[in-house]
Coordinates of N, CA and C in Angstrom, one line a residue:
Chain A
A1 N 0.7 -1.5 0.0 CA -0.2 0.0 -0.1 C 0.8 1.2 0.2
Q2 N 0.4 2.2 -0.5 CA 1.2 3.4 -0.8 C 0.9 4.1 0.9
K3 N 2.0 4.7 1.1 CA 2.3 5.4 2.6 C 1.8 6.6 2.0
I4 N 1.7 7.6 0.9 CA 1.5 8.7 1.4 C 0.6 8.5 -0.5
T5 N -0.6 8.6 0.0 CA -1.5 9.6 -1.5 C -1.8 10.6 -1.4
Q6 N -1.9 11.5 -2.6 CA -2.6 11.9 -2.9 C -2.9 12.3 -4.5
T7 N -4.3 12.2 -4.2 CA -5.1 11.8 -5.6 C -5.7 12.9 -6.1
Q8 N -4.9 14.1 -6.8 CA -5.4 15.1 -7.6 C -3.9 15.1 -7.9
P9 N -3.6 15.0 -9.4 CA -2.6 15.5 -9.8 C -2.9 16.9 -10.2
G10 N -3.7 17.6 -10.6 CA -4.2 18.7 -11.0 C -5.0 19.7 -10.6
M11 N -5.2 20.8 -9.7 CA -6.0 21.6 -9.3 C -6.0 23.0 -9.9
F12 N -7.0 23.6 -10.3 CA -7.4 24.5 -10.5 C -7.7 25.4 -9.3
V13 N -8.1 26.7 -9.0 CA -8.2 27.7 -8.6 C -8.3 29.0 -8.4
Q14 N -9.2 30.0 -8.8 CA -9.0 31.4 -8.8 C -8.4 31.7 -7.5
E15 N -8.2 33.2 -7.7 CA -7.3 34.0 -7.4 C -8.5 34.3 -6.5
K16 N -7.5 34.9 -5.2 CA -8.4 34.7 -3.9 C -9.7 33.8 -3.4
E17 N -9.8 32.7 -4.5 CA -10.7 31.5 -3.4 C -9.0 30.7 -2.5
A18 N -9.7 29.9 -1.4 CA -9.6 29.2 -0.8 C -9.3 27.6 -1.6
V19 N -8.6 27.1 -1.5 CA -8.8 25.2 -2.4 C -7.7 24.6 -1.4
T20 N -8.3 23.2 -1.3 CA -8.2 22.2 -1.1 C -7.2 21.3 -1.6
L21 N -5.7 20.6 -1.3 CA -5.3 19.8 -1.8 C -5.2 18.1 -0.9
D22 N -5.6 16.9 -1.6 CA -6.3 16.3 -0.1 C -4.5 15.6 -0.5
C23 N -4.3 14.7 1.2 CA -3.7 13.8 1.6 C -4.3 12.7 2.1
T24 N -4.0 11.9 2.1 CA -4.2 10.1 3.3 C -2.6 9.3 3.4
Y25 N -2.9 9.0 4.3 CA -1.4 8.3 4.7 C -1.9 6.8 5.3
D26 N -0.8 6.0 5.1 CA -0.6 5.1 5.7 C 0.3 4.3 6.1
T27 N 0.0 4.3 8.3 CA 1.2 4.3 9.1 C 0.7 3.4 10.3
S28 N 1.8 2.3 10.7 CA 1.2 1.5 11.8 C 1.9 2.1 13.3
D29 N 3.0 3.3 12.8 CA 3.2 4.0 14.2 C 2.6 5.0 14.6
Q30 N 3.0 4.9 15.9 CA 1.2 5.8 16.7 C 2.1 7.1 16.8
S31 N 3.7 7.2 16.6 CA 4.2 9.0 16.5 C 4.7 8.9 15.0
Y32 N 4.3 10.0 14.6 CA 4.6 10.8 12.9 C 4.6 12.0 12.8
G33 N 4.9 12.3 12.4 CA 4.5 13.6 11.4 C 4.6 13.6 9.8
L34 N 4.1 14.9 9.5 CA 2.9 15.1 8.5 C 3.5 16.6 8.2
F35 N 3.9 16.5 6.4 CA 4.5 17.6 6.3 C 4.2 18.0 4.9
W36 N 3.9 19.4 4.0 CA 3.4 19.9 3.3 C 4.8 20.9 2.9
Y37 N 5.2 20.6 1.6 CA 6.1 21.3 0.9 C 5.0 21.5 -0.5
K38 N 5.9 22.6 -0.8 CA 5.6 23.4 -2.1 C 6.7 23.3 -2.8
Q39 N 6.9 23.1 -4.1 CA 7.8 23.1 -5.0 C 7.6 23.9 -6.7
P40 N 8.6 24.9 -6.4 CA 7.7 25.6 -7.8 C 9.1 24.6 -9.2
S41 N 8.6 25.6 -10.3 CA 9.5 25.1 -11.0 C 11.0 25.1 -11.1
S42 N 11.9 26.2 -10.0 CA 13.1 26.1 -10.0 C 13.1 25.0 -8.8
G43 N 12.1 24.1 -8.4 CA 13.0 22.8 -7.7 C 13.2 22.7 -6.3
E44 N 13.2 24.0 -6.1 CA 13.6 23.7 -4.3 C 12.3 23.5 -3.5
M45 N 12.3 22.8 -3.0 CA 11.6 22.0 -2.0 C 11.3 23.0 -0.2
I46 N 10.1 23.8 -0.3 CA 10.2 24.6 0.7 C 8.9 24.1 1.5
F47 N 9.8 24.3 2.6 CA 8.4 23.4 4.0 C 7.6 24.8 4.2
L48 N 6.4 24.2 3.8 CA 4.9 25.0 4.2 C 4.6 24.9 5.5
I49 N 4.0 23.3 6.3 CA 3.5 22.9 7.7 C 3.6 21.4 8.0
Y50 N 4.2 22.3 9.2 CA 3.4 20.7 9.9 C 2.6 20.0 10.7
Q51 N 2.3 19.5 11.3 CA 1.4 18.4 11.9 C 1.9 17.0 12.4
G52 N 2.7 17.5 14.0 CA 2.6 15.7 14.3 C 1.4 15.1 15.4
S53 N 1.4 13.9 15.2 CA 0.4 12.9 15.3 C -0.3 12.9 16.3
Y54 N 0.3 13.4 17.4 CA 0.0 13.7 18.9 C -0.6 14.9 19.3
D55 N -0.4 16.3 18.0 CA -1.5 17.8 18.2 C -2.4 17.5 18.0
E56 N -2.9 18.5 19.2 CA -4.9 18.2 18.9 C -5.0 18.8 18.0
Q57 N -4.1 20.0 18.3 CA -5.1 20.8 17.2 C -4.7 21.4 16.1
N58 N -5.4 21.2 14.4 CA -4.5 21.5 13.0 C -3.4 22.6 13.5
A59 N -2.6 22.5 12.7 CA -1.8 23.5 12.3 C -1.9 24.1 11.5
T60 N -1.3 25.4 11.7 CA -2.0 27.2 10.6 C 0.0 27.6 10.5
E61 N -0.6 28.0 9.4 CA 0.8 29.0 9.1 C 0.2 29.6 8.1
G62 N 0.5 30.7 8.8 CA -0.2 32.2 8.0 C -1.7 31.4 6.8
R63 N -1.6 31.9 5.8 CA -2.7 31.5 4.5 C -2.9 29.6 4.5
Y64 N -2.1 28.8 5.4 CA -1.5 27.5 4.7 C -2.3 26.8 6.3
S65 N -3.5 26.7 6.0 CA -3.7 25.3 7.5 C -3.7 23.9 6.6
L66 N -3.2 23.2 7.9 CA -3.2 21.8 7.9 C -5.1 21.1 8.5
N67 N -5.9 20.5 7.5 CA -6.8 19.6 8.3 C -6.8 18.4 8.5
F68 N -6.3 17.8 9.3 CA -5.5 16.4 10.0 C -6.7 15.5 10.6
Q69 N -7.3 14.9 10.6 CA -8.3 14.1 10.4 C -7.3 12.9 10.6
K70 N -7.1 11.9 12.0 CA -6.6 11.4 12.3 C -7.2 10.0 12.6
A71 N -8.5 10.2 12.9 CA -9.0 8.5 12.7 C -9.2 8.2 10.8
R72 N -9.4 9.0 9.8 CA -9.4 8.7 8.4 C -8.0 9.1 8.1
K73 N -7.1 9.4 9.0 CA -5.6 9.3 8.4 C -5.6 10.1 6.8
S74 N -5.7 11.6 6.8 CA -6.4 12.1 6.3 C -5.6 13.8 6.7
A75 N -4.8 14.6 5.8 CA -4.3 15.3 6.0 C -4.1 16.3 5.6
N76 N -4.8 17.2 4.8 CA -5.3 18.0 4.0 C -5.1 19.7 4.0
L77 N -4.1 20.0 3.2 CA -3.6 20.9 2.9 C -4.5 22.4 2.2
V78 N -5.3 23.3 3.1 CA -5.6 24.1 3.1 C -5.4 25.5 2.2
I79 N -5.0 26.2 1.5 CA -4.3 27.5 1.3 C -5.9 28.3 0.9
S80 N -5.7 29.3 1.9 CA -6.8 30.7 1.7 C -6.0 31.4 1.1
A81 N -7.2 32.1 0.7 CA -7.0 33.6 -0.6 C -5.7 33.8 -1.4
S82 N -6.2 32.7 -2.2 CA -4.4 31.6 -3.1 C -4.4 33.2 -4.0
Q83 N -3.2 33.0 -4.4 CA -2.2 34.0 -4.9 C -1.6 33.6 -6.3
L84 N -1.0 34.3 -7.4 CA -1.0 33.8 -8.8 C 0.8 32.9 -8.2
G85 N 0.5 33.7 -7.2 CA 2.1 32.8 -6.7 C 2.2 31.5 -6.0
D86 N 1.2 31.1 -5.7 CA 1.0 29.7 -5.1 C 1.5 29.0 -6.2
S87 N 1.0 29.2 -7.4 CA 0.8 28.3 -8.2 C 2.3 27.7 -8.5
A88 N 2.3 26.1 -8.3 CA 3.3 25.3 -8.0 C 3.0 24.0 -7.8
M89 N 4.0 22.8 -7.2 CA 4.0 21.2 -7.1 C 3.5 21.0 -5.6
Y90 N 2.7 20.6 -5.2 CA 2.5 20.4 -4.1 C 2.8 19.0 -3.0
F91 N 3.2 18.3 -2.3 CA 3.7 17.1 -1.8 C 3.8 16.8 -0.1
C92 N 2.9 15.7 -0.3 CA 3.0 15.9 1.2 C 3.4 14.6 1.3
A93 N 4.2 14.2 3.0 CA 5.2 13.9 3.2 C 5.1 12.9 4.4
M94 N 5.2 12.0 4.8 CA 5.2 11.5 6.2 C 6.6 10.9 6.7
R95 N 7.2 11.2 7.4 CA 7.9 11.5 8.8 C 7.2 9.9 10.1
E96 N 8.7 8.4 9.6 CA 7.0 8.1 10.4 C 8.7 7.7 12.1
G97 N 8.1 7.5 13.2 CA 8.4 6.7 14.3 C 9.6 6.2 14.5
I98 N 9.8 5.7 15.6 CA 11.1 4.6 15.9 C 10.4 3.3 15.6
L99 N 9.5 3.6 15.8 CA 9.4 1.9 15.5 C 9.5 1.0 13.7
T100 N 9.3 1.7 13.0 CA 9.4 1.8 11.9 C 10.5 2.0 10.7
G101 N 11.4 2.7 12.2 CA 12.9 3.0 12.0 C 12.9 4.7 11.3
G102 N 11.9 5.2 11.7 CA 11.8 6.9 10.9 C 13.2 7.8 10.6
G103 N 13.7 8.3 11.6 CA 14.6 9.1 11.7 C 14.1 10.2 10.9
N104 N 15.3 10.5 9.9 CA 14.6 12.1 9.1 C 14.3 11.4 8.0
K105 N 13.5 10.0 7.8 CA 13.7 10.2 6.3 C 12.3 10.7 6.4
L106 N 12.1 11.1 4.9 CA 10.6 12.1 4.8 C 10.2 10.8 3.4
T107 N 8.9 10.5 3.3 CA 8.0 9.0 2.7 C 7.6 10.7 1.6
F108 N 7.5 11.0 0.4 CA 6.1 12.1 0.2 C 5.3 11.2 -1.2
G109 N 4.6 11.6 -1.3 CA 3.6 11.7 -1.9 C 4.1 11.8 -3.3
T110 N 2.6 11.5 -4.3 CA 3.2 11.9 -6.4 C 2.8 13.6 -6.2
G111 N 2.5 14.1 -5.5 CA 2.1 15.5 -5.7 C 0.4 15.7 -6.4
T112 N 0.5 17.2 -5.9 CA -0.3 17.8 -7.3 C 0.0 19.0 -7.5
Q113 N -0.3 19.2 -8.9 CA 0.4 20.8 -10.1 C -1.4 21.5 -9.4
L114 N -0.4 22.3 -9.0 CA -1.9 23.7 -8.5 C -1.4 24.9 -9.4
K115 N -2.5 25.2 -10.3 CA -2.7 26.5 -10.8 C -3.6 27.9 -10.4
V116 N -2.8 28.8 -10.5 CA -4.1 29.7 -9.6 C -4.0 30.7 -11.2
E117 N -5.7 31.0 -11.2 CA -5.5 31.6 -12.0 C -6.6 33.2 -11.9
L118 N -6.5 34.0 -13.3 CA -7.2 35.7 -12.6 C -8.2 35.2 -13.0
Chain B
D1 N 21.5 34.1 7.2 CA 22.2 33.1 7.0 C 22.5 32.0 5.9
A2 N 23.3 31.7 5.4 CA 23.4 30.7 4.0 C 22.2 29.7 4.3
G3 N 21.4 29.3 3.8 CA 20.4 27.7 3.5 C 21.7 26.7 3.1
V4 N 20.8 25.6 2.7 CA 21.1 24.6 2.5 C 22.3 24.5 0.6
T5 N 22.8 24.7 0.6 CA 23.4 25.1 -0.8 C 23.9 23.3 -1.9
Q6 N 24.3 23.6 -2.5 CA 24.7 21.8 -3.5 C 24.9 22.4 -4.6
S7 N 25.8 21.3 -4.7 CA 27.4 21.9 -6.2 C 27.3 20.3 -6.6
P8 N 26.8 20.6 -8.6 CA 26.9 21.4 -9.6 C 24.8 22.0 -9.3
T9 N 24.7 22.8 -10.0 CA 23.9 23.0 -10.0 C 23.3 21.8 -11.0
H10 N 24.1 22.0 -12.4 CA 23.3 20.9 -13.7 C 24.3 20.3 -13.9
L11 N 24.3 19.0 -14.4 CA 25.2 18.3 -14.7 C 25.0 17.2 -15.8
I12 N 25.9 16.5 -16.7 CA 25.5 16.1 -18.0 C 26.7 14.9 -18.2
K13 N 26.7 13.9 -17.7 CA 27.5 12.4 -17.7 C 26.5 11.4 -19.4
T14 N 27.5 10.5 -19.3 CA 26.9 9.2 -19.9 C 26.4 8.2 -19.6
R15 N 26.3 6.8 -19.9 CA 26.0 5.5 -19.0 C 27.6 4.8 -18.8
G16 N 27.6 4.8 -17.5 CA 28.5 4.2 -17.2 C 29.7 5.2 -16.7
Q17 N 29.3 6.1 -16.8 CA 30.4 7.1 -15.6 C 29.7 7.2 -14.2
H18 N 30.6 7.8 -13.9 CA 31.1 8.6 -12.3 C 29.8 9.6 -12.3
V19 N 29.6 9.7 -11.5 CA 29.1 11.4 -10.6 C 29.8 12.0 -9.0
T20 N 29.9 12.7 -8.4 CA 29.9 13.3 -7.1 C 29.5 14.9 -6.9
L21 N 28.0 14.4 -6.4 CA 27.0 15.4 -6.2 C 27.7 15.5 -4.1
R22 N 27.6 17.1 -4.2 CA 28.2 17.6 -2.9 C 27.0 18.6 -2.1
C23 N 27.3 18.4 -1.1 CA 25.9 19.6 -0.6 C 26.9 20.3 1.0
S24 N 26.6 21.3 1.1 CA 27.1 22.1 2.7 C 25.6 22.1 2.8
P25 N 25.0 21.7 4.6 CA 24.3 22.4 5.1 C 24.0 23.2 5.9
I26 N 23.2 23.1 6.2 CA 23.1 25.4 7.2 C 24.2 24.9 8.4
S27 N 24.4 26.7 8.6 CA 25.4 26.7 9.6 C 25.1 25.9 11.0
G28 N 25.4 24.5 11.5 CA 25.2 24.2 12.7 C 24.0 23.2 12.6
H29 N 23.7 22.4 12.0 CA 22.7 21.3 11.6 C 24.0 20.2 10.9
K30 N 23.6 19.4 11.3 CA 24.9 17.7 12.0 C 24.0 16.2 10.9
S31 N 22.6 17.0 10.5 CA 22.1 15.4 9.9 C 22.2 16.4 8.2
V32 N 22.3 15.5 7.2 CA 22.4 15.5 5.6 C 22.0 14.4 5.0
S33 N 20.3 14.7 4.6 CA 20.0 12.9 4.2 C 19.5 14.2 2.5
W34 N 19.9 12.6 1.8 CA 19.9 12.7 0.0 C 18.9 12.2 0.2
Y35 N 18.1 13.1 -1.1 CA 16.5 12.5 -2.0 C 17.4 12.8 -3.7
Q36 N 16.4 11.2 -3.9 CA 16.1 11.5 -5.8 C 14.4 12.1 -6.7
Q37 N 14.6 12.7 -7.3 CA 13.0 12.8 -7.6 C 13.0 12.9 -9.3
V38 N 13.0 11.8 -9.4 CA 12.8 11.0 -11.1 C 11.3 12.1 -11.7
L39 N 11.4 12.4 -12.9 CA 10.8 13.8 -13.5 C 9.5 13.3 -13.4
G40 N 8.2 13.7 -12.5 CA 6.7 13.9 -12.4 C 7.0 13.0 -11.1
Q41 N 7.2 12.3 -10.2 CA 6.9 11.5 -9.1 C 7.4 12.8 -8.1
G42 N 7.7 12.1 -7.0 CA 8.4 12.8 -5.5 C 9.0 12.4 -5.2
P43 N 9.8 12.5 -4.1 CA 11.7 12.3 -4.0 C 11.5 10.8 -3.2
Q44 N 12.4 10.5 -3.1 CA 12.2 9.3 -2.3 C 14.3 9.4 -2.2
F45 N 14.3 8.7 -0.6 CA 14.9 8.6 0.1 C 16.2 8.1 -0.6
I46 N 16.8 8.8 -0.3 CA 18.2 7.8 -0.3 C 19.1 7.4 0.8
F47 N 20.0 8.3 1.5 CA 20.7 8.0 2.6 C 20.1 9.8 3.9
Q48 N 20.6 9.2 4.6 CA 20.5 10.0 5.9 C 22.0 10.3 6.7
Y49 N 22.6 10.9 7.5 CA 23.7 11.1 8.0 C 23.4 12.1 8.7
Y50 N 24.0 11.1 9.6 CA 24.3 12.1 11.0 C 25.9 12.0 11.7
E51 N 26.4 12.8 12.1 CA 27.7 13.4 13.3 C 28.6 12.1 12.2
K52 N 28.4 12.0 10.8 CA 29.5 11.3 10.1 C 29.3 9.7 9.7
E53 N 27.7 9.5 10.3 CA 27.3 8.3 10.4 C 26.0 7.7 9.6
E54 N 26.3 6.4 9.1 CA 24.6 6.7 7.8 C 23.5 5.8 9.1
R55 N 22.9 6.5 8.9 CA 21.5 6.4 9.9 C 20.3 6.1 9.2
G56 N 20.5 6.1 8.2 CA 18.9 5.0 7.3 C 20.0 5.5 5.6
R57 N 19.1 4.3 4.9 CA 19.3 3.8 3.3 C 18.2 3.4 3.0
G58 N 17.3 4.2 2.1 CA 16.7 4.2 0.6 C 16.6 2.9 0.2
N59 N 15.8 2.4 -0.3 CA 15.7 0.7 -1.5 C 16.8 1.4 -2.8
F60 N 17.8 1.7 -2.9 CA 18.6 2.1 -3.8 C 19.8 1.0 -4.5
P61 N 20.3 1.1 -5.6 CA 21.4 0.2 -5.4 C 23.0 0.6 -4.8
D62 N 23.8 -0.9 -4.9 CA 24.8 -0.6 -4.1 C 25.9 0.6 -5.1
R63 N 25.6 0.7 -6.6 CA 26.0 2.0 -7.4 C 25.8 3.2 -6.6
F64 N 25.0 3.4 -5.5 CA 24.4 4.3 -4.8 C 25.7 4.5 -3.4
S65 N 26.3 5.9 -3.5 CA 26.8 5.3 -1.9 C 27.1 7.2 -1.4
A66 N 27.6 7.2 -0.5 CA 27.7 8.8 0.2 C 28.5 8.4 1.1
R67 N 28.9 10.2 2.0 CA 30.0 10.3 3.2 C 29.5 11.4 3.6
Q68 N 29.8 12.0 4.2 CA 29.8 13.2 5.9 C 31.2 13.6 6.5
F69 N 31.5 14.7 5.9 CA 32.6 15.3 6.3 C 32.8 16.0 7.7
P70 N 33.6 16.2 8.5 CA 33.9 16.3 10.1 C 33.3 17.7 9.8
N71 N 33.1 18.2 9.0 CA 32.5 20.0 8.5 C 30.9 19.9 8.9
Y72 N 30.4 18.7 8.0 CA 29.4 18.5 8.0 C 28.6 18.2 7.2
S73 N 29.5 18.5 5.6 CA 29.1 18.4 4.3 C 29.1 17.1 4.2
S74 N 28.5 16.8 2.8 CA 28.3 15.8 2.0 C 29.2 15.8 0.7
E75 N 29.0 14.5 0.2 CA 29.1 14.4 -0.7 C 28.3 12.5 -1.2
L76 N 27.3 12.7 -2.4 CA 26.5 11.1 -2.3 C 27.4 10.9 -4.1
N77 N 27.9 9.9 -4.0 CA 28.5 9.3 -5.1 C 27.6 8.2 -6.0
V78 N 28.1 8.2 -7.2 CA 27.0 7.4 -7.7 C 27.5 6.8 -9.1
N79 N 27.7 5.8 -9.0 CA 29.1 4.1 -10.0 C 28.1 4.2 -11.2
A80 N 28.6 3.8 -13.0 CA 28.1 3.3 -13.2 C 26.5 3.4 -13.7
L81 N 26.6 5.0 -14.3 CA 25.7 5.6 -14.6 C 24.5 5.1 -15.7
L82 N 23.6 5.0 -15.0 CA 22.4 4.5 -15.7 C 21.2 5.5 -16.7
L83 N 20.2 5.5 -17.9 CA 19.7 6.5 -18.2 C 18.6 7.0 -16.8
G84 N 18.6 5.8 -16.3 CA 17.2 5.8 -15.2 C 17.9 6.6 -13.6
D85 N 19.0 7.1 -13.7 CA 19.4 7.6 -13.0 C 19.1 9.0 -12.9
S86 N 19.1 9.8 -14.2 CA 18.6 11.2 -14.5 C 18.1 11.7 -13.7
A87 N 17.4 12.4 -13.0 CA 16.8 12.8 -11.2 C 17.2 14.4 -11.2
L88 N 15.9 15.0 -10.2 CA 16.8 15.6 -9.5 C 17.1 15.4 -8.3
Y89 N 18.8 15.4 -7.8 CA 19.0 15.4 -7.0 C 19.3 16.7 -5.9
L90 N 18.3 15.8 -4.3 CA 18.2 16.8 -3.3 C 18.6 16.5 -1.7
C91 N 19.5 17.7 -1.5 CA 20.1 17.5 0.3 C 19.1 18.2 0.9
A92 N 18.6 17.5 1.4 CA 18.3 18.6 3.5 C 18.9 18.4 4.6
S93 N 19.2 19.4 5.0 CA 19.8 19.8 6.1 C 18.7 19.4 7.5
S94 N 18.9 19.1 9.0 CA 18.6 19.4 10.1 C 19.0 18.9 11.0
Q95 N 19.0 19.8 12.1 CA 19.9 20.2 13.2 C 20.0 18.6 13.7
G96 N 19.3 18.2 14.0 CA 19.6 16.5 14.4 C 18.8 15.5 13.3
A97 N 18.6 14.5 14.5 CA 18.2 13.1 13.2 C 17.3 12.7 14.0
G98 N 16.1 13.0 14.9 CA 15.2 12.3 14.5 C 13.7 13.2 14.5
L99 N 12.9 12.3 14.4 CA 11.6 12.4 14.4 C 11.0 14.4 14.5
Y100 N 11.4 14.9 15.2 CA 10.5 16.1 15.4 C 12.1 17.3 14.6
N101 N 12.7 16.8 14.2 CA 13.5 18.1 13.6 C 13.3 17.8 11.7
E102 N 12.9 18.9 12.1 CA 13.0 20.6 10.5 C 13.7 19.7 9.6
Q103 N 13.4 19.5 8.0 CA 14.4 19.5 7.1 C 14.6 20.6 6.1
F104 N 15.6 20.9 5.6 CA 15.7 22.0 4.6 C 16.6 21.6 3.4
F105 N 15.6 22.3 2.8 CA 16.2 21.5 1.1 C 17.1 22.3 0.5
G106 N 18.0 21.6 -0.6 CA 18.9 22.7 -0.9 C 17.9 22.8 -2.5
P107 N 18.6 23.9 -3.0 CA 18.2 23.8 -4.5 C 17.9 22.3 -4.9
G108 N 19.4 21.9 -4.9 CA 19.0 20.5 -6.2 C 20.1 20.6 -6.7
T109 N 20.7 19.6 -7.5 CA 21.4 19.4 -8.6 C 20.7 18.3 -9.7
R110 N 20.4 19.4 -10.7 CA 20.4 18.4 -12.2 C 20.7 16.9 -12.7
L111 N 20.8 16.2 -12.7 CA 21.6 14.9 -13.5 C 21.3 14.6 -14.5
T112 N 21.9 14.5 -16.1 CA 21.5 13.7 -16.7 C 22.2 13.5 -17.1
V113 N 21.6 11.5 -17.9 CA 22.4 10.5 -18.2 C 22.1 10.3 -20.1
L114 N 23.1 10.9 -20.3 CA 22.8 10.6 -22.0 C 23.5 8.7 -22.4

């Protein structure tokens, strides 16, 4: 089974609208972390937001928020008030805990290409 | 403060050749991880080094090797290059090696194998 599943290969959103990028994950660990990264065409991975498995509140960072539903094993990224500069590839990633030899290893999904339109 | 730096930015090699990619972590960071990102896919974990010791290895053949130096910089070596090794190679650094250490990525080295 895929550890990280992103089912939306491409998404379009109008400028100033909100958009939700889906991510589901699979792990047997109780302790893990979920991350979202943005990758512009230049290639660099830019960290957006982090959610720990024991965090009771959903993470927020400016216009980014993470809709964490632990029972459903989903960690969707919500971008509010989209801007043209948000057009990029977005990756969901997971770092698993000691039980599965996590360390610093990140497991990435296949990504969602977001296009913000005027 | 300087971020993670990688060199070279682009590289073209032919099949069978050897390549060395370099990474300098953020000052104070002791852990370096390497990822391979083939076009159209998410990055795949190759190696993690912490305090000059290998802490993790992904599902890559023995043609891939790496090391970390006393100044915490790192090299990724790939022998006997194949066409399928063409990819963006990303380096990430973090302060520690554990679950809650945020990783910062460099701009990557784009390797093309002809």
